[in-house]
């Protein structure tokens, strides 16, 4: 009797053990299944590209390229052939100083060549010629009515108006009207010896000789500007 009662008890214990073990296994399997599902939802797999795919895939250059500077295109200028400039030949001016030749009652203006250095300007040439006229106005053959001590105070050439001559005060004194006319003629012809059609403006101590400022005691009135043609017509000189 004692052995018959113990067998069913042992069988029951064994069955309980088996059931507990099965439930434990089921629980473990269930928990592992939940973990696998969670991992499958959170882990993202990235496809790997093969070398061929990398070569074929277009590369975006929108943000990686450096912008090219906007440089204007300039056409090169043709190179000019440099040639040496030809020197302008110096002009030899030939001014003349005018003296007077007296033959009886006839008075004539006589030109005398003056040696001038080559290459000087017209102003310098005329200044030197007038100075020579004032310094050497007498010789054995010719004479002059220009008073001794007369000096050239200035001479300038204006391309618009003409030649401006300024003389010292000595020029206005001594002699009568004929002497006054011929002394003016000497200066006029000498100052226009390079350009015979030039306009001449004659002043004494900076004051222009005209209707309001006549020359000499007898009051020789000059209409400026003076020209050779006009002076011959006004005073009938030779």
Short mmCIF file of C-alpha atoms in Angstrom, two decimals:
data_model
loop_
_atom_site.label_atom_id
_atom_site.label_comp_id
_atom_site.label_asym_id
_atom_site.label_seq_id
_atom_site.Cartn_x
_atom_site.Cartn_y
_atom_site.Cartn_z
CA UNK A 1 0.00 0.00 0.00
CA UNK A 2 2.79 2.28 0.79
CA UNK A 3 4.44 1.82 -2.58
CA UNK A 4 1.25 2.30 -4.52
CA UNK A 5 0.65 5.70 -2.96
CA UNK A 6 4.12 7.02 -3.59
CA UNK A 7 4.12 6.35 -7.39
CA UNK A 8 1.27 8.65 -8.28
CA UNK A 9 2.95 11.40 -6.28
CA UNK A 10 6.22 10.97 -8.11
CA UNK A 11 4.45 10.99 -11.43
CA UNK A 12 2.69 14.21 -10.55
CA UNK A 13 5.95 15.88 -9.55
CA UNK A 14 7.57 14.82 -12.80
CA UNK A 15 4.67 16.13 -14.84
CA UNK A 16 4.81 19.46 -12.99
CA UNK A 17 8.54 19.69 -13.65
CA UNK A 18 8.07 19.02 -17.34
CA UNK A 19 5.33 21.61 -17.61
CA UNK A 20 7.41 24.20 -15.78
CA UNK A 21 10.34 23.54 -18.06
CA UNK A 22 8.15 23.86 -21.15
CA UNK A 23 6.67 27.11 -19.91
CA UNK A 24 10.16 28.45 -19.27
CA UNK A 25 11.28 27.52 -22.76
CA UNK A 26 8.18 29.08 -24.27
CA UNK A 27 8.76 32.24 -22.27
CA UNK A 28 12.38 32.50 -23.42
CA UNK A 29 11.41 31.91 -27.04
CA UNK A 30 8.70 34.54 -26.82
CA UNK A 31 11.04 37.11 -25.31
CA UNK A 32 13.64 36.47 -28.04
CA UNK A 33 10.97 36.91 -30.67
CA UNK A 34 10.05 40.35 -29.32
CA UNK A 35 13.73 41.41 -29.31
CA UNK A 36 14.19 40.39 -32.91
CA UNK A 37 11.15 42.36 -33.99
CA UNK A 38 12.41 45.51 -32.24
CA UNK A 39 15.82 45.26 -33.89
CA UNK A 40 14.26 44.83 -37.31
CA UNK A 41 12.31 48.08 -36.94
CA UNK A 42 15.14 50.31 -35.64
CA UNK A 43 18.12 49.19 -37.71
CA UNK A 44 18.15 50.52 -41.26
CA UNK A 45 20.37 48.90 -43.74
CA UNK A 46 22.08 51.03 -46.40
CA UNK A 47 22.61 49.49 -49.79
CA UNK A 48 26.19 49.26 -50.85
CA UNK A 49 27.14 50.55 -54.23
CA UNK A 50 29.22 48.58 -56.59
CA UNK A 51 32.15 50.26 -58.38
CA UNK A 52 30.15 50.33 -61.60
CA UNK A 53 27.27 52.10 -59.87
CA UNK A 54 29.67 54.67 -58.43
CA UNK A 55 31.12 55.39 -61.84
CA UNK A 56 27.73 55.76 -63.46
CA UNK A 57 26.10 57.84 -60.76
CA UNK A 58 26.09 61.57 -61.64
CA UNK A 59 28.09 63.81 -59.32
CA UNK A 60 26.41 67.03 -58.32
CA UNK A 61 28.65 70.06 -58.79
CA UNK A 62 26.20 72.71 -57.75
CA UNK A 63 27.73 73.39 -54.33
CA UNK A 64 31.23 72.00 -54.82
CA UNK A 65 32.46 74.00 -57.81
CA UNK A 66 34.32 77.30 -57.36
CA UNK A 67 32.71 80.12 -59.40
CA UNK A 68 34.87 81.37 -62.24
CA UNK A 69 35.85 85.05 -62.04
CA UNK A 70 34.12 87.30 -64.54
CA UNK A 71 37.15 88.56 -66.49
CA UNK A 72 36.35 90.72 -69.55
CA UNK A 73 37.94 89.62 -72.78
CA UNK A 74 40.25 92.31 -74.11
CA UNK A 75 41.54 92.21 -77.63
CA UNK A 76 45.28 92.85 -77.76
CA UNK A 77 46.27 96.05 -79.52
CA UNK A 78 48.43 95.67 -82.57
CA UNK A 79 52.03 96.50 -81.91
CA UNK A 80 53.03 99.65 -83.71
CA UNK A 81 56.34 99.68 -85.40
CA UNK A 82 58.45 102.37 -83.84
CA UNK A 83 60.34 104.46 -86.28
CA UNK A 84 62.80 107.17 -85.29
CA UNK A 85 61.39 110.64 -85.68
CA UNK A 86 63.04 112.69 -88.31
CA UNK A 87 64.62 115.83 -87.01
CA UNK A 88 63.13 118.99 -88.40
CA UNK A 89 65.88 120.82 -90.20
CA UNK A 90 66.79 124.13 -88.62
CA UNK A 91 65.67 127.14 -90.61
CA UNK A 92 68.22 129.81 -91.33
CA UNK A 93 66.42 133.11 -90.80
CA UNK A 94 67.61 136.11 -92.78
CA UNK A 95 66.40 139.29 -91.09
CA UNK A 96 67.55 142.67 -92.32
CA UNK A 97 68.24 146.01 -90.66
CA UNK A 98 67.03 149.02 -92.65
CA UNK A 99 69.18 152.14 -92.95
CA UNK A 100 68.62 155.26 -95.05
CA UNK A 101 70.33 156.35 -98.23
CA UNK A 102 70.09 160.07 -99.00
CA UNK A 103 70.62 161.24 -102.58
CA UNK A 104 69.79 164.93 -102.84
CA UNK A 105 66.19 165.24 -101.75
CA UNK A 106 65.48 161.57 -102.25
CA UNK A 107 65.53 159.28 -99.19
CA UNK A 108 65.42 155.51 -99.62
CA UNK A 109 65.27 152.58 -97.23
CA UNK A 110 68.20 150.21 -97.75
CA UNK A 111 68.23 146.67 -96.26
CA UNK A 112 71.40 145.39 -94.61
CA UNK A 113 71.77 141.65 -94.00
CA UNK A 114 72.39 140.67 -90.39
CA UNK A 115 74.19 137.43 -89.52
CA UNK A 116 72.00 135.37 -87.19
CA UNK A 117 72.90 132.03 -85.62
CA UNK A 118 71.14 129.10 -87.26
CA UNK A 119 68.19 127.62 -85.34
CA UNK A 120 67.19 130.70 -83.30
CA UNK A 121 63.53 131.72 -83.08
CA UNK A 122 61.98 134.60 -84.99
CA UNK A 123 61.71 136.63 -81.80
CA UNK A 124 65.40 136.24 -81.01
CA UNK A 125 66.40 136.97 -84.61
CA UNK A 126 64.36 140.20 -84.70
CA UNK A 127 65.59 141.28 -81.26
CA UNK A 128 69.22 140.89 -82.34
CA UNK A 129 68.57 142.71 -85.62
CA UNK A 130 66.88 145.71 -83.96
CA UNK A 131 69.63 145.92 -81.34
CA UNK A 132 72.21 146.01 -84.12
CA UNK A 133 70.20 148.73 -85.89
CA UNK A 134 70.19 150.89 -82.76
CA UNK A 135 73.85 150.30 -81.91
CA UNK A 136 75.30 150.75 -85.41
CA UNK A 137 72.95 153.15 -87.15
CA UNK A 138 75.61 155.22 -88.88
CA UNK A 139 78.28 154.36 -91.46
CA UNK A 140 80.10 156.05 -94.31
CA UNK A 141 77.49 155.15 -96.90
CA UNK A 142 74.17 155.05 -95.06
CA UNK A 143 72.54 157.01 -92.28
CA UNK A 144 69.67 156.76 -89.79
CA UNK A 145 67.17 159.09 -88.16
CA UNK A 146 66.85 156.93 -85.03
CA UNK A 147 68.06 158.99 -82.04
CA UNK A 148 71.23 157.89 -80.28
CA UNK A 149 70.55 155.98 -77.06
CA UNK A 150 67.33 154.38 -78.29
CA UNK A 151 66.98 150.88 -76.80
CA UNK A 152 64.79 147.89 -77.47
CA UNK A 153 62.81 147.23 -74.27
CA UNK A 154 60.95 144.24 -75.59
CA UNK A 155 59.75 142.32 -78.63
CA UNK A 156 57.21 139.53 -78.76
CA UNK A 157 55.37 137.76 -81.54
CA UNK A 158 51.68 137.00 -81.09
CA UNK A 159 50.32 134.52 -83.62
CA UNK A 160 46.93 136.23 -83.51
CA UNK A 161 47.76 139.93 -83.53
CA UNK A 162 51.31 140.35 -84.82
CA UNK A 163 54.70 141.66 -83.68
CA UNK A 164 54.81 143.97 -80.65
CA UNK A 165 57.85 146.27 -80.35
CA UNK A 166 58.52 148.35 -77.22
CA UNK A 167 61.18 151.10 -77.39
CA UNK A 168 62.77 153.43 -74.87
CA UNK A 169 61.70 157.06 -74.49
CA UNK A 170 64.67 158.37 -76.54
CA UNK A 171 62.89 157.29 -79.71
CA UNK A 172 60.31 160.11 -79.50
CA UNK A 173 62.73 163.08 -79.35
CA UNK A 174 64.69 165.10 -81.96
CA UNK A 175 64.04 166.02 -85.60
CA UNK A 176 61.03 167.16 -87.59
CA UNK A 177 58.16 165.31 -89.17
CA UNK A 178 60.30 163.79 -91.98
CA UNK A 179 62.76 162.46 -89.43
CA UNK A 180 59.88 160.99 -87.40
CA UNK A 181 58.37 159.28 -90.45
CA UNK A 182 61.63 157.63 -91.51
CA UNK A 183 62.65 156.48 -88.04
CA UNK A 184 59.29 154.74 -87.73
CA UNK A 185 59.81 153.29 -91.22
CA UNK A 186 63.23 151.92 -90.21
CA UNK A 187 61.78 150.10 -87.21
CA UNK A 188 58.70 148.94 -89.16
CA UNK A 189 60.69 147.49 -92.07
CA UNK A 190 63.29 145.88 -89.79
CA UNK A 191 60.62 144.27 -87.57
CA UNK A 192 58.83 142.90 -90.67
CA UNK A 193 61.97 141.80 -92.53
CA UNK A 194 61.20 138.09 -91.94
CA UNK A 195 57.48 138.42 -92.73
CA UNK A 196 56.84 141.47 -94.92
CA UNK A 197 53.05 141.29 -94.40
CA UNK A 198 53.26 141.21 -90.59
CA UNK A 199 51.29 143.62 -88.39
CA UNK A 200 53.59 145.76 -86.22
CA UNK A 201 52.51 147.39 -82.95
CA UNK A 202 54.94 150.13 -81.90
CA UNK A 203 55.05 151.31 -78.28
CA UNK A 204 57.27 153.66 -76.26
CA UNK A 205 57.81 152.74 -72.62
CA UNK A 206 54.84 150.38 -72.88
CA UNK A 207 52.41 152.97 -74.35
CA UNK A 208 51.08 152.25 -77.83
CA UNK A 209 51.63 155.01 -80.41
CA UNK A 210 48.21 155.93 -81.81
CA UNK A 211 45.80 158.85 -82.21
CA UNK A 212 45.79 159.51 -78.47
CA UNK A 213 49.54 159.07 -78.08
CA UNK A 214 51.27 160.67 -81.12
CA UNK A 215 55.01 160.57 -81.74
CA UNK A 216 57.26 163.61 -81.20
CA UNK A 217 56.68 167.30 -80.68
CA UNK A 218 54.88 167.76 -84.00
CA UNK A 219 52.57 164.88 -83.15
CA UNK A 220 53.01 162.20 -85.80
CA UNK A 221 49.80 160.19 -85.58
CA UNK A 222 50.08 156.47 -86.26
CA UNK A 223 47.18 154.10 -86.88
CA UNK A 224 48.06 150.77 -85.33
CA UNK A 225 48.74 148.12 -86.43
CA UNK A 226 51.39 149.32 -88.85
CA UNK A 227 52.08 147.47 -92.11
CA UNK A 228 54.48 148.20 -94.93
CA UNK A 229 51.71 148.64 -97.50
CA UNK A 230 49.67 150.92 -95.28
CA UNK A 231 52.68 153.04 -94.25
CA UNK A 232 53.74 153.59 -97.88
CA UNK A 233 50.22 154.70 -98.74
CA UNK A 234 49.87 157.03 -95.73
CA UNK A 235 53.30 158.70 -95.90
CA UNK A 236 54.48 158.21 -99.51
CA UNK A 237 57.90 156.81 -98.66
CA UNK A 238 60.22 154.92 -100.99
#
